Amino acid sequence: MSKQVLILGATGQITGHAIQFLLDETDDYLLLLTRHPQNLNHVDDQRETVIKGDVLKTAELDQAVAQADVVYANLRNPQIEQQARNIVDAMDRHGVKQLVWISSVGIYDEVPGKFGEWHNAQLGGGKSDSYLGTYWAAADVISASNLNYTIIRPAWLTNKEEVDFELIHRGEAIKGTEVSRKSIGKLVAQAVEEPDKFTRVDLGVDQPGTDGDKPAWY
């Protein structure tokens, strides 16, 4: 059954892959919310509507969520915890239950060994006022909600034109150092289309066979 999918952060690179998979493999209608609509390419007027809006502005977010059956959020902002609160509140107000949320690997100190040490040195570990700390706080907001959420924590991202990934549940260690943006886009589309399979799960994602002290390309 066709859904109205609200995409927050519609100009992101992962988002571009997710949009393409949703257009190619589903009948869903996409609502593309972005602060910078001029940066969106290849808009299909039959399947997509562009909405200029800001997740930190509750009235703009509220109007968009009111049209949605599913929300997919791919956001990067120092205020991401507040963005998460705004999204949960808007979804609760409008009775929208399904949320796909992109986070980051390592927010729960789940990356072991040399890779974990390198990763934390790059981004800052634990619940400090760091990149990973802000994403951890936002994920806590999502997981404490009553939503049917899917939290996705990708390893370091590549632009490889391949789909090859494995899922690691919360509490399990992540060893693979990287994964393609295209793989995460495919996973997003799967989560949107198979909500029963991906309800209230928090998943690390890496590419099998990429274990190491840091991503091979870094």
Short mmCIF file of N, CA, C and O in Angstrom, two decimals, residues 11 40 43 52 68 79-80 85 92 101 143 173 194:
data_model
loop_
_atom_site.label_atom_id
_atom_site.label_comp_id
_atom_site.label_asym_id
_atom_site.label_seq_id
_atom_site.Cartn_x
_atom_site.Cartn_y
_atom_site.Cartn_z
N THR A 11 18.33 16.83 1.32
CA THR A 11 19.44 17.07 0.40
C THR A 11 20.68 16.25 0.76
O THR A 11 21.70 16.36 0.09
N LEU A 40 18.08 20.53 -4.32
CA LEU A 40 17.48 19.26 -4.70
C LEU A 40 17.47 19.11 -6.21
O LEU A 40 17.13 20.04 -6.93
N VAL A 43 13.68 16.21 -9.24
CA VAL A 43 12.41 16.09 -8.54
C VAL A 43 11.35 15.59 -9.53
O VAL A 43 11.18 16.13 -10.62
N LYS A 52 9.82 23.63 1.76
CA LYS A 52 10.88 24.41 2.42
C LYS A 52 10.52 24.52 3.90
O LYS A 52 9.44 25.02 4.26
N ALA A 68 1.98 13.13 6.71
CA ALA A 68 2.81 11.94 6.56
C ALA A 68 2.19 10.69 7.18
O ALA A 68 1.43 10.76 8.14
N GLN A 79 22.16 20.91 17.27
CA GLN A 79 20.92 20.89 18.05
C GLN A 79 20.06 19.66 17.72
O GLN A 79 18.84 19.70 17.82
N ILE A 80 20.72 18.56 17.41
CA ILE A 80 19.97 17.39 16.96
C ILE A 80 19.09 16.80 18.07
O ILE A 80 18.04 16.23 17.80
N ARG A 85 13.38 15.93 19.71
CA ARG A 85 12.22 16.24 20.56
C ARG A 85 11.09 16.83 19.72
O ARG A 85 9.91 16.48 19.89
N ASP A 92 3.60 12.63 17.67
CA ASP A 92 2.59 12.31 18.68
C ASP A 92 1.31 13.12 18.46
O ASP A 92 0.20 12.58 18.57
N TRP A 101 15.35 6.78 11.75
CA TRP A 101 16.24 7.82 12.27
C TRP A 101 17.70 7.43 12.02
O TRP A 101 18.14 6.37 12.44
N SER A 143 14.35 6.58 21.52
CA SER A 143 14.09 5.28 22.12
C SER A 143 13.18 5.37 23.34
O SER A 143 12.54 4.37 23.71
N ALA A 173 28.99 -5.60 19.72
CA ALA A 173 30.13 -4.82 19.25
C ALA A 173 30.13 -4.71 17.73
O ALA A 173 29.74 -5.64 17.02
N GLU A 194 8.99 -2.25 5.41
CA GLU A 194 8.77 -3.44 6.24
C GLU A 194 8.76 -3.06 7.72
O GLU A 194 9.61 -3.49 8.49
#
